[in-house]
CSV table of C-alpha atoms and ligand atoms in Angstrom, one decimal:
chain,number,residue,atom,x,y,z
A,243,MET,CA,-39.5,-3.8,7.7
A,244,TYR,CA,-38.0,-3.3,4.2
A,245,SER,CA,-37.5,0.4,4.8
A,246,ILE,CA,-35.7,-0.2,8.2
A,247,ALA,CA,-33.3,-2.6,6.5
A,248,PHE,CA,-32.8,-0.1,3.7
A,249,PHE,CA,-31.9,2.7,6.1
A,250,VAL,CA,-29.5,0.5,8.0
A,251,ALA,CA,-27.8,-0.4,4.8
A,252,ILE,CA,-27.5,3.2,3.8
A,253,ILE,CA,-25.9,4.1,7.2
A,254,LEU,CA,-23.5,1.2,7.0
A,255,PHE,CA,-22.5,2.1,3.5
A,256,ALA,CA,-22.0,5.8,4.4
A,257,SER,CA,-19.9,5.1,7.5
A,258,CYS,CA,-17.8,2.6,5.5
A,259,LYS,CA,-17.1,5.2,2.9
A,260,GLU,CA,-16.1,7.7,5.5
A,261,THR,CA,-13.4,5.3,6.9
A,262,LYS,CA,-11.9,5.0,3.5
A,263,LYS,CA,-11.9,8.8,3.0
A,264,GLU,CA,-10.2,9.3,6.4
A,265,GLU,CA,-7.4,7.0,5.2
A,266,GLY,CA,-7.0,9.3,2.2
A,267,MET,CA,-7.8,6.5,-0.2
A,268,LYS,CA,-10.0,6.0,-3.2
A,269,GLU,CA,-13.3,4.1,-3.0
A,270,ASP,CA,-13.7,0.6,-4.1
A,271,THR,CA,-16.5,0.3,-6.7
A,272,ALA,CA,-17.7,-2.2,-9.1
A,273,PRO,CA,-16.5,-2.5,-12.6
A,274,LYS,CA,-18.2,-0.4,-15.3
A,275,SER,CA,-17.4,-2.0,-18.6
A,276,GLU,CA,-15.6,-4.9,-20.1
A,277,THR,CA,-12.7,-4.8,-22.6
A,278,THR,CA,-10.9,-7.9,-23.8
A,279,VAL,CA,-7.1,-8.1,-23.9
A,280,GLU,CA,-5.0,-10.0,-26.4
A,281,THR,CA,-2.9,-12.5,-24.5
A,282,ASN,CA,-1.3,-15.9,-24.8
A,283,LEU,CA,-2.1,-16.7,-21.2
A,284,LYS,CA,-3.9,-20.0,-20.7
A,285,GLU,CA,-5.4,-20.9,-17.4
A,286,SER,CA,-4.4,-24.5,-17.9
A,287,ASP,CA,-0.7,-23.5,-17.9
A,288,PHE,CA,-1.1,-22.2,-14.4
A,289,ASP,CA,-3.4,-24.9,-12.9
A,290,THR,CA,-1.3,-27.1,-10.7
A,291,GLU,CA,-0.5,-28.2,-7.1
A,292,ILE,CA,2.6,-27.2,-5.2
A,293,ASP,CA,3.2,-28.6,-1.7
A,294,GLY,CA,-0.3,-30.0,-1.9
A,295,LYS,CA,-1.9,-26.6,-2.4
A,296,PRO,CA,-3.8,-25.5,-5.5
A,297,VAL,CA,-2.2,-22.9,-7.8
A,298,LYS,CA,-4.3,-21.0,-10.4
A,299,LEU,CA,-4.4,-18.0,-12.7
A,300,TYR,CA,-6.9,-15.3,-11.5
A,301,TRP,CA,-8.3,-12.4,-13.6
A,302,LEU,CA,-9.2,-9.1,-12.0
A,303,LYS,CA,-11.2,-6.5,-14.0
A,304,ASN,CA,-12.5,-3.0,-13.5
A,305,GLY,CA,-13.6,-1.6,-16.8
A,306,ASP,CA,-10.5,-1.2,-19.0
A,307,LEU,CA,-8.0,-1.9,-16.2
A,308,GLN,CA,-7.3,-5.7,-16.1
A,309,MET,CA,-4.9,-7.9,-14.3
A,310,ALA,CA,-3.8,-11.5,-14.3
A,311,MET,CA,-2.4,-12.9,-11.0
A,312,THR,CA,-1.3,-16.2,-9.7
A,313,ASN,CA,-1.3,-17.3,-6.0
A,314,TYR,CA,2.1,-18.9,-6.6
A,315,GLY,CA,4.2,-16.1,-4.9
A,316,GLY,CA,1.2,-13.8,-5.0
A,317,ARG,CA,2.3,-12.6,-8.4
A,318,ILE,CA,1.0,-10.1,-10.9
A,319,VAL,CA,1.4,-11.9,-14.2
A,320,GLY,CA,0.2,-9.1,-16.4
A,321,LEU,CA,-1.6,-5.7,-16.1
A,322,TRP,CA,-3.4,-4.2,-19.0
A,323,THR,CA,-4.4,-0.5,-19.4
A,324,PRO,CA,-5.2,1.6,-22.5
A,325,ASP,CA,-2.4,3.5,-24.2
A,326,LYS,CA,-2.9,7.0,-25.8
A,327,ASN,CA,-4.6,5.3,-28.8
A,328,GLY,CA,-6.9,3.2,-26.6
A,329,LYS,CA,-4.9,0.0,-27.2
A,330,MET,CA,-4.9,-2.3,-24.2
A,331,THR,CA,-1.2,-2.6,-23.2
A,332,ASP,CA,0.4,-5.0,-20.9
A,333,VAL,CA,2.7,-3.0,-18.6
A,334,VAL,CA,3.9,-5.7,-16.1
A,335,ILE,CA,6.2,-8.3,-17.4
A,336,GLY,CA,5.5,-11.9,-16.5
A,337,ARG,CA,5.8,-15.5,-17.5
A,338,GLY,CA,3.5,-17.9,-19.3
A,339,SER,CA,3.1,-20.7,-16.7
A,340,THR,CA,3.5,-21.7,-13.1
A,341,GLN,CA,6.4,-23.9,-14.1
A,342,ALA,CA,8.2,-21.0,-15.7
A,343,TYR,CA,8.0,-19.1,-12.4
A,344,VAL,CA,9.2,-22.2,-10.5
A,345,ASP,CA,12.1,-22.8,-12.8
A,346,GLY,CA,13.3,-19.2,-12.7
A,347,PRO,CA,16.1,-18.1,-12.8
A,348,GLU,CA,14.6,-14.7,-11.9
A,349,ALA,CA,12.6,-15.3,-8.7
A,350,TYR,CA,10.8,-12.0,-8.2
A,351,PHE,CA,8.8,-11.2,-11.4
A,352,GLY,CA,5.5,-9.5,-10.1
A,353,ALA,CA,5.9,-11.3,-6.7
A,354,THR,CA,4.7,-10.4,-3.3
A,355,VAL,CA,8.0,-10.2,-1.5
A,356,GLY,CA,8.7,-11.0,2.2
A,357,ARG,CA,9.0,-11.5,5.1
A,358,VAL,CA,11.6,-8.8,4.7
A,359,GLY,CA,11.9,-7.1,1.3
A,360,ASN,CA,15.3,-5.8,0.2
A,361,ARG,CA,18.7,-6.6,1.9
A,362,ILE,CA,19.8,-7.5,5.4
A,363,ALA,CA,23.6,-7.2,5.8
A,364,LYS,CA,25.1,-10.6,6.1
A,365,GLY,CA,21.6,-11.9,6.9
A,366,LYS,CA,22.2,-11.1,10.6
A,367,PHE,CA,20.2,-8.9,12.9
A,368,LYS,CA,19.2,-8.7,16.6
A,369,ILE,CA,15.7,-8.5,18.1
A,370,GLU,CA,15.4,-7.7,21.8
A,371,GLY,CA,19.1,-8.7,22.2
A,372,LYS,CA,18.8,-12.0,20.5
A,373,GLU,CA,20.7,-12.7,17.2
A,374,TYR,CA,19.0,-14.1,14.2
A,375,SER,CA,20.6,-15.4,11.0
A,376,ILE,CA,19.1,-15.6,7.5
A,377,LYS,CA,21.2,-17.6,5.0
A,378,PRO,CA,22.8,-15.2,2.5
A,379,ASN,CA,21.3,-15.5,-1.0
A,380,ASN,CA,22.7,-12.4,-2.6
A,381,ASN,CA,26.5,-12.5,-2.3
A,382,ALA,CA,27.2,-12.0,1.4
A,383,ASN,CA,23.7,-10.6,2.2
A,384,ALA,CA,20.2,-11.8,2.5
A,385,LEU,CA,17.8,-10.5,-0.1
A,386,HIS,CA,14.0,-10.4,-0.2
A,387,GLY,CA,13.4,-12.7,2.8
A,388,GLY,CA,16.1,-15.3,2.1
A,389,GLU,CA,16.4,-18.2,-0.3
A,390,ASN,CA,12.8,-19.3,-0.2
A,391,GLY,CA,11.0,-16.1,0.5
A,392,PHE,CA,7.3,-15.4,0.0
A,393,GLN,CA,7.7,-15.4,-3.8
A,394,ASP,CA,8.0,-19.2,-3.6
A,395,LYS,CA,5.0,-19.8,-1.4
A,396,VAL,CA,1.5,-20.8,-2.4
A,397,TRP,CA,-0.8,-18.2,-1.0
A,398,GLU,CA,-4.4,-19.1,-0.1
A,399,ALA,CA,-6.5,-17.1,-2.5
A,400,ASN,CA,-10.1,-15.8,-2.2
A,401,GLN,CA,-11.7,-13.8,-5.0
A,402,PRO,CA,-14.8,-12.0,-3.4
A,403,ASN,CA,-15.6,-10.1,-6.6
A,404,ASP,CA,-14.1,-9.7,-10.1
A,405,TYR,CA,-11.9,-6.8,-9.1
A,406,THR,CA,-10.4,-8.1,-5.9
A,407,LEU,CA,-8.0,-11.0,-4.9
A,408,GLU,CA,-7.3,-11.7,-1.2
A,409,LEU,CA,-4.2,-13.6,-0.5
A,410,GLN,CA,-3.1,-15.1,2.8
A,411,TYR,CA,0.1,-16.9,3.8
A,412,VAL,CA,1.0,-18.1,7.3
A,413,SER,CA,4.8,-18.1,7.6
A,414,PRO,CA,5.9,-20.6,10.3
A,415,ASP,CA,8.0,-19.6,13.3
A,416,GLY,CA,11.6,-19.9,12.2
A,417,GLU,CA,11.0,-19.9,8.5
A,418,GLU,CA,14.2,-18.8,6.7
A,419,GLY,CA,15.5,-17.9,10.2
A,420,PHE,CA,12.9,-15.3,11.1
A,421,PRO,CA,11.2,-15.5,14.6
A,422,GLY,CA,7.5,-15.8,15.1
A,423,GLU,CA,4.6,-17.2,13.1
A,424,LEU,CA,3.6,-14.4,10.7
A,425,ASP,CA,0.0,-14.3,9.4
A,426,ALA,CA,0.3,-12.2,6.2
A,427,LYS,CA,-2.7,-11.0,4.2
A,428,VAL,CA,-2.4,-9.0,1.0
A,429,THR,CA,-5.4,-7.7,-0.9
A,430,TYR,CA,-5.0,-6.7,-4.5
A,431,SER,CA,-7.9,-4.7,-6.0
A,432,LEU,CA,-8.6,-2.7,-9.1
A,433,ILE,CA,-10.5,0.3,-7.8
A,434,ASP,CA,-11.9,3.4,-9.6
A,435,ASP,CA,-9.7,5.9,-11.4
A,436,HIS,CA,-7.7,3.2,-13.0
A,437,THR,CA,-6.0,2.3,-9.8
A,438,LEU,CA,-4.4,-0.9,-8.5
A,439,LYS,CA,-4.5,-0.8,-4.7
A,440,ILE,CA,-2.4,-3.2,-2.7
A,441,LYS,CA,-3.2,-3.5,1.0
A,442,TYR,CA,-0.8,-5.4,3.2
A,443,GLU,CA,-1.6,-6.7,6.8
A,444,ALA,CA,0.3,-9.0,9.1
A,445,THR,CA,0.3,-10.1,12.7
A,446,THR,CA,2.8,-12.2,14.7
A,447,ASP,CA,3.0,-14.3,17.8
A,448,LYS,CA,6.6,-13.3,18.6
A,449,THR,CA,8.5,-10.0,18.0
A,450,THR,CA,9.7,-10.2,14.4
A,451,VAL,CA,10.6,-8.0,11.4
A,452,VAL,CA,8.4,-7.4,8.4
A,453,ASN,CA,8.8,-5.4,5.2
A,454,LEU,CA,6.4,-6.5,2.5
A,455,THR,CA,6.3,-5.2,-1.1
A,456,ASN,CA,5.4,-6.0,-4.6
A,457,HIS,CA,8.2,-6.7,-7.1
A,458,SER,CA,6.5,-5.9,-10.4
A,459,TYR,CA,8.8,-5.1,-13.3
A,460,PHE,CA,7.1,-2.4,-15.3
A,461,ASN,CA,7.5,-1.4,-19.0
A,462,LEU,CA,4.9,1.3,-19.7
A,463,ASN,CA,5.4,0.8,-23.5
A,464,GLY,CA,4.4,-2.8,-23.0
A,465,GLU,CA,6.1,-6.1,-22.2
A,466,GLY,CA,8.7,-6.9,-24.9
A,467,SER,CA,8.8,-3.3,-26.3
A,468,GLY,CA,12.5,-2.6,-25.7
A,469,THR,CA,14.3,-0.8,-22.9
A,470,ILE,CA,12.8,1.6,-20.4
A,471,LEU,CA,15.6,4.1,-20.9
A,472,ASP,CA,13.4,6.7,-22.6
A,473,HIS,CA,10.6,6.5,-20.0
A,474,LYS,CA,10.3,9.8,-18.2
A,475,MET,CA,10.7,9.3,-14.4
A,476,GLN,CA,9.9,11.6,-11.5
A,477,ILE,CA,10.6,10.5,-7.9
A,478,PHE,CA,9.2,12.9,-5.2
A,479,ALA,CA,12.2,12.5,-2.9
A,480,ASP,CA,15.0,14.8,-2.2
A,481,LYS,CA,17.2,12.2,-0.4
A,482,PHE,CA,18.3,8.6,-1.0
A,483,THR,CA,20.2,6.0,1.0
A,484,PRO,CA,23.6,5.6,-0.5
A,485,VAL,CA,25.0,2.0,-0.4
A,486,ASP,CA,28.3,0.1,-0.3
A,487,GLU,CA,29.5,-2.4,-3.0
A,488,GLY,CA,27.1,-5.0,-1.7
A,489,LEU,CA,24.1,-2.5,-2.0
A,490,ILE,CA,23.8,-2.2,1.8
A,491,PRO,CA,23.0,1.3,3.0
A,492,ILE,CA,25.9,3.1,4.7
A,493,GLY,CA,23.5,4.7,7.1
A,494,GLU,CA,23.4,8.2,5.5
A,495,LEU,CA,20.5,10.1,4.0
A,496,ARG,CA,22.1,11.9,1.1
A,497,ALA,CA,20.7,14.8,-0.9
A,498,VAL,CA,19.9,13.9,-4.5
A,499,GLU,CA,20.5,17.5,-5.6
A,500,GLY,CA,23.3,17.9,-8.1
A,501,THR,CA,23.6,14.1,-8.6
A,502,PRO,CA,22.3,11.6,-11.2
A,503,PHE,CA,19.8,10.5,-8.5
A,504,ASP,CA,17.8,13.8,-8.7
A,505,PHE,CA,14.4,12.9,-10.2
A,506,THR,CA,12.5,15.7,-8.4
A,507,SER,CA,11.9,17.1,-11.9
A,508,PRO,CA,11.3,14.6,-14.8
A,509,HIS,CA,14.3,13.0,-16.5
A,510,THR,CA,14.5,10.0,-18.8
A,511,ILE,CA,15.7,6.9,-17.0
A,512,GLY,CA,18.6,6.6,-19.4
A,513,GLU,CA,19.9,10.1,-19.3
A,514,ARG,CA,22.4,9.6,-16.4
A,515,ILE,CA,22.1,5.8,-15.9
A,516,ASP,CA,25.8,5.2,-16.9
A,517,ALA,CA,27.1,8.4,-15.2
A,518,ASP,CA,30.6,8.4,-13.8
A,519,ASN,CA,29.3,8.2,-10.2
A,520,GLU,CA,30.3,5.7,-7.5
A,521,GLN,CA,26.7,5.0,-6.4
A,522,ILE,CA,25.7,4.4,-10.0
A,523,LYS,CA,28.6,2.0,-10.4
A,524,PHE,CA,27.7,0.0,-7.2
A,525,GLY,CA,24.2,-0.5,-8.6
A,526,GLY,CA,25.2,-1.0,-12.3
A,527,GLY,CA,22.6,1.8,-12.8
A,528,TYR,CA,19.8,2.7,-10.4
A,529,ASP,CA,19.2,0.2,-7.6
A,530,HIS,CA,18.6,2.5,-4.7
A,531,ASN,CA,16.1,3.4,-2.0
A,532,TYR,CA,14.6,6.9,-2.1
A,533,VAL,CA,13.4,8.6,1.1
A,534,LEU,CA,9.8,9.8,0.7
A,535,GLY,CA,8.7,12.8,2.6
A,536,SER,CA,5.8,12.2,4.9
A,537,LYS,CA,3.5,15.2,5.4
A,538,ARG,CA,1.7,13.4,8.2
A,539,GLU,CA,1.8,10.0,9.9
A,540,ASN,CA,-0.1,7.3,7.9
A,541,ALA,CA,-0.5,9.6,4.9
A,542,MET,CA,-0.4,8.3,1.3
A,543,ASN,CA,2.6,10.1,-0.3
A,544,HIS,CA,3.0,10.6,-4.0
A,545,ALA,CA,6.2,8.6,-4.6
A,546,ALA,CA,6.7,8.6,-8.3
A,547,LYS,CA,5.3,9.5,-11.7
A,548,VAL,CA,6.5,7.6,-14.8
A,549,ILE,CA,5.5,8.1,-18.5
A,550,GLY,CA,6.0,5.5,-21.2
A,551,ASP,CA,7.6,7.5,-24.2
A,552,LYS,CA,5.9,5.4,-26.9
A,553,SER,CA,2.6,4.5,-25.2
A,554,GLY,CA,1.9,7.8,-23.4
A,555,ILE,CA,0.9,5.6,-20.4
A,556,VAL,CA,1.4,7.4,-17.1
A,557,MET,CA,1.8,5.6,-13.8
A,558,ASP,CA,1.5,7.4,-10.5
A,559,VAL,CA,2.7,5.6,-7.4
A,560,TYR,CA,1.3,6.5,-4.0
A,561,THR,CA,2.3,4.8,-0.7
A,562,LYS,CA,2.2,4.9,3.1
A,563,GLU,CA,5.8,3.5,3.1
A,564,PRO,CA,8.7,5.8,3.9
A,565,GLY,CA,10.8,4.5,1.0
A,566,VAL,CA,10.8,3.2,-2.6
A,567,GLN,CA,13.5,1.1,-4.3
A,568,PHE,CA,14.1,2.3,-7.8
A,569,TYR,CA,15.7,-0.6,-9.7
A,570,THR,CA,16.3,-0.3,-13.4
A,571,GLY,CA,16.7,-4.0,-14.3
A,572,ASN,CA,20.5,-3.8,-14.4
A,573,PHE,CA,20.9,-7.5,-13.7
A,574,MET,CA,18.4,-8.6,-16.3
A,575,SER,CA,20.2,-10.6,-19.0
A,576,ALA,CA,17.7,-12.3,-21.3
A,577,LYS,CA,17.8,-15.5,-19.1
A,578,ASN,CA,14.0,-15.6,-18.8
A,579,SER,CA,11.3,-16.0,-21.5
A,580,LEU,CA,8.2,-13.9,-21.0
A,581,LYS,CA,4.6,-14.6,-21.7
A,582,SER,CA,4.6,-12.5,-24.9
A,583,GLY,CA,7.5,-14.6,-26.3
A,584,ALA,CA,10.1,-11.8,-25.7
A,585,ARG,CA,13.0,-12.2,-23.3
A,586,ASP,CA,14.0,-10.2,-20.3
A,587,ASP,CA,16.8,-8.2,-21.9
A,588,LYS,CA,18.8,-5.8,-19.8
A,589,ARG,CA,16.9,-2.7,-18.6
A,590,THR,CA,13.7,-3.7,-20.4
A,591,ALA,CA,11.7,-3.0,-17.2
A,592,PHE,CA,12.0,-1.0,-14.0
A,593,CYS,CA,10.7,-1.6,-10.4
A,594,LEU,CA,9.4,0.8,-7.9
A,595,GLU,CA,9.3,-1.3,-4.7
A,596,THR,CA,7.6,0.7,-1.9
A,597,GLN,CA,9.2,-0.3,1.4
A,598,HIS,CA,10.9,0.5,4.7
A,599,PHE,CA,14.6,1.2,4.1
A,600,PRO,CA,17.0,-1.7,3.3
A,601,ASP,CA,18.9,-3.3,6.2
A,602,ALA,CA,16.5,-1.5,8.6
A,603,PRO,CA,17.1,-4.1,11.4
A,604,ASN,CA,20.7,-3.1,11.6
A,605,GLN,CA,20.3,0.7,11.1
A,606,PRO,CA,19.0,2.3,14.3
A,607,ASP,CA,18.4,5.6,12.6
A,608,PHE,CA,16.1,4.1,9.9
A,609,PRO,CA,12.3,3.6,10.6
A,610,SER,CA,11.9,0.3,12.4
A,611,ILE,CA,10.4,-2.8,10.8
A,612,GLU,CA,9.8,-4.6,14.1
A,613,LEU,CA,6.3,-6.1,14.6
A,614,LYS,CA,5.2,-7.1,18.1
A,615,PRO,CA,2.5,-9.6,19.1
A,616,GLY,CA,-0.8,-7.7,19.5
A,617,ASP,CA,0.2,-5.1,16.9
A,618,THR,CA,-1.0,-5.2,13.3
A,619,TYR,CA,1.3,-4.3,10.3
A,620,HIS,CA,-0.8,-2.3,7.9
A,621,THR,CA,0.3,-0.5,4.8
A,622,VAL,CA,-1.1,0.5,1.4
A,623,THR,CA,0.4,1.2,-2.0
A,624,GLU,CA,-1.6,2.4,-5.1
A,625,TYR,CA,-0.6,2.6,-8.8
A,626,THR,CA,-2.8,4.9,-10.8
A,627,PHE,CA,-2.8,4.7,-14.7
A,628,SER,CA,-3.7,7.4,-17.1
A,629,VAL,CA,-2.5,8.7,-20.5
A,630,LYS,CA,-0.7,11.8,-21.7
B,2061,BGC,C1,17.1,-5.5,-5.9
B,2061,BGC,C2,18.1,-5.8,-7.0
B,2061,BGC,C3,17.8,-7.3,-7.4
B,2061,BGC,C4,16.4,-7.4,-7.8
B,2061,BGC,C5,16.1,-8.9,-8.0
B,2061,BGC,C6,15.7,-5.6,-6.4
B,2061,BGC,O1,14.8,-5.3,-5.4
B,2061,BGC,O2,17.3,-4.2,-5.5
B,2061,BGC,O3,19.4,-5.6,-6.6
B,2061,BGC,O4,18.6,-7.7,-8.4
B,2061,BGC,O5,15.5,-7.0,-6.8
B,2061,BGC,O6,15.0,-9.1,-8.8
């Protein structure tokens, strides 16, 4: 009896591993060792209730990769990985309490962004001939799912083991103006090879639009360690989507070659960030979507490699998404206090938001973000940390 159960378990384990390999992903395995991090974070500063739902601070660990999250906005509060001297370094900037996130003014620190990440021109779009309208919250346009996007929602959290957090949010039909009840599930896990894997899934009961991402602001030298201008950046994209003054794509895929947007070979972020270039001026620096080459459908593409100049921490980003928004914190202006006591000074963090292209619902030549009843939205992004 025991041996039959044992063999069944082996077969199940083997077939499960094969599925993961087919998807080209790394295997989830249990943590190997424990390393403590120095932090001011206190669970009691996160414990509260919003809209009658419990909000908490959660810790995820896999050896010396560790992460703090809150289910308020599905946020990464901090992410610790060893630097070149083995010192645990917090590479995602975050705040010290739930109340600080509620108060803002920055809404998106570390957040799970949706229902539609990035901009929709004038907040208007059509689905199956019917016009929908999202209230503009970024000048004339809608940004990151409207005024009260997923970053403001309390996600239902389940922690099946100490390296995984499953989050679920059911967005009602009509929320922020989007059609259909959207059942969104996002799983954050720290898997082997120092990798944070984020798996996004969603279903709907009416045709809708979906573009989920994570809006972590990274500083690979550590939160509060100055600007990110000397970080070395490489983005594996030979085109980007140029924008108008309101940061809405003009519909063109433009070659990066010969422009300050060319990161196909490594450059420091700061080298050309203030270049005399119309696109740079519109963004106040980099705030643009890069077009990632897809070798095959559903493949994980290597989107970017970033190196912290002081820490030697390397972050590689892989994604199934066709684009990535490279944002260099141009609008940061020391208005928010961070968990380390530092403030969010201009360009002290960068974002790499994996995504479908901005304004996709109004751009017929961009990959579609429509989701129909019966279909499942499914995408994965991984961030792998190492040192150089
Ligand atoms: C946008 C920026 C915006 C930031 C807000 C980014 O995704 O591209 O323009 O200021 O989000 O945090």
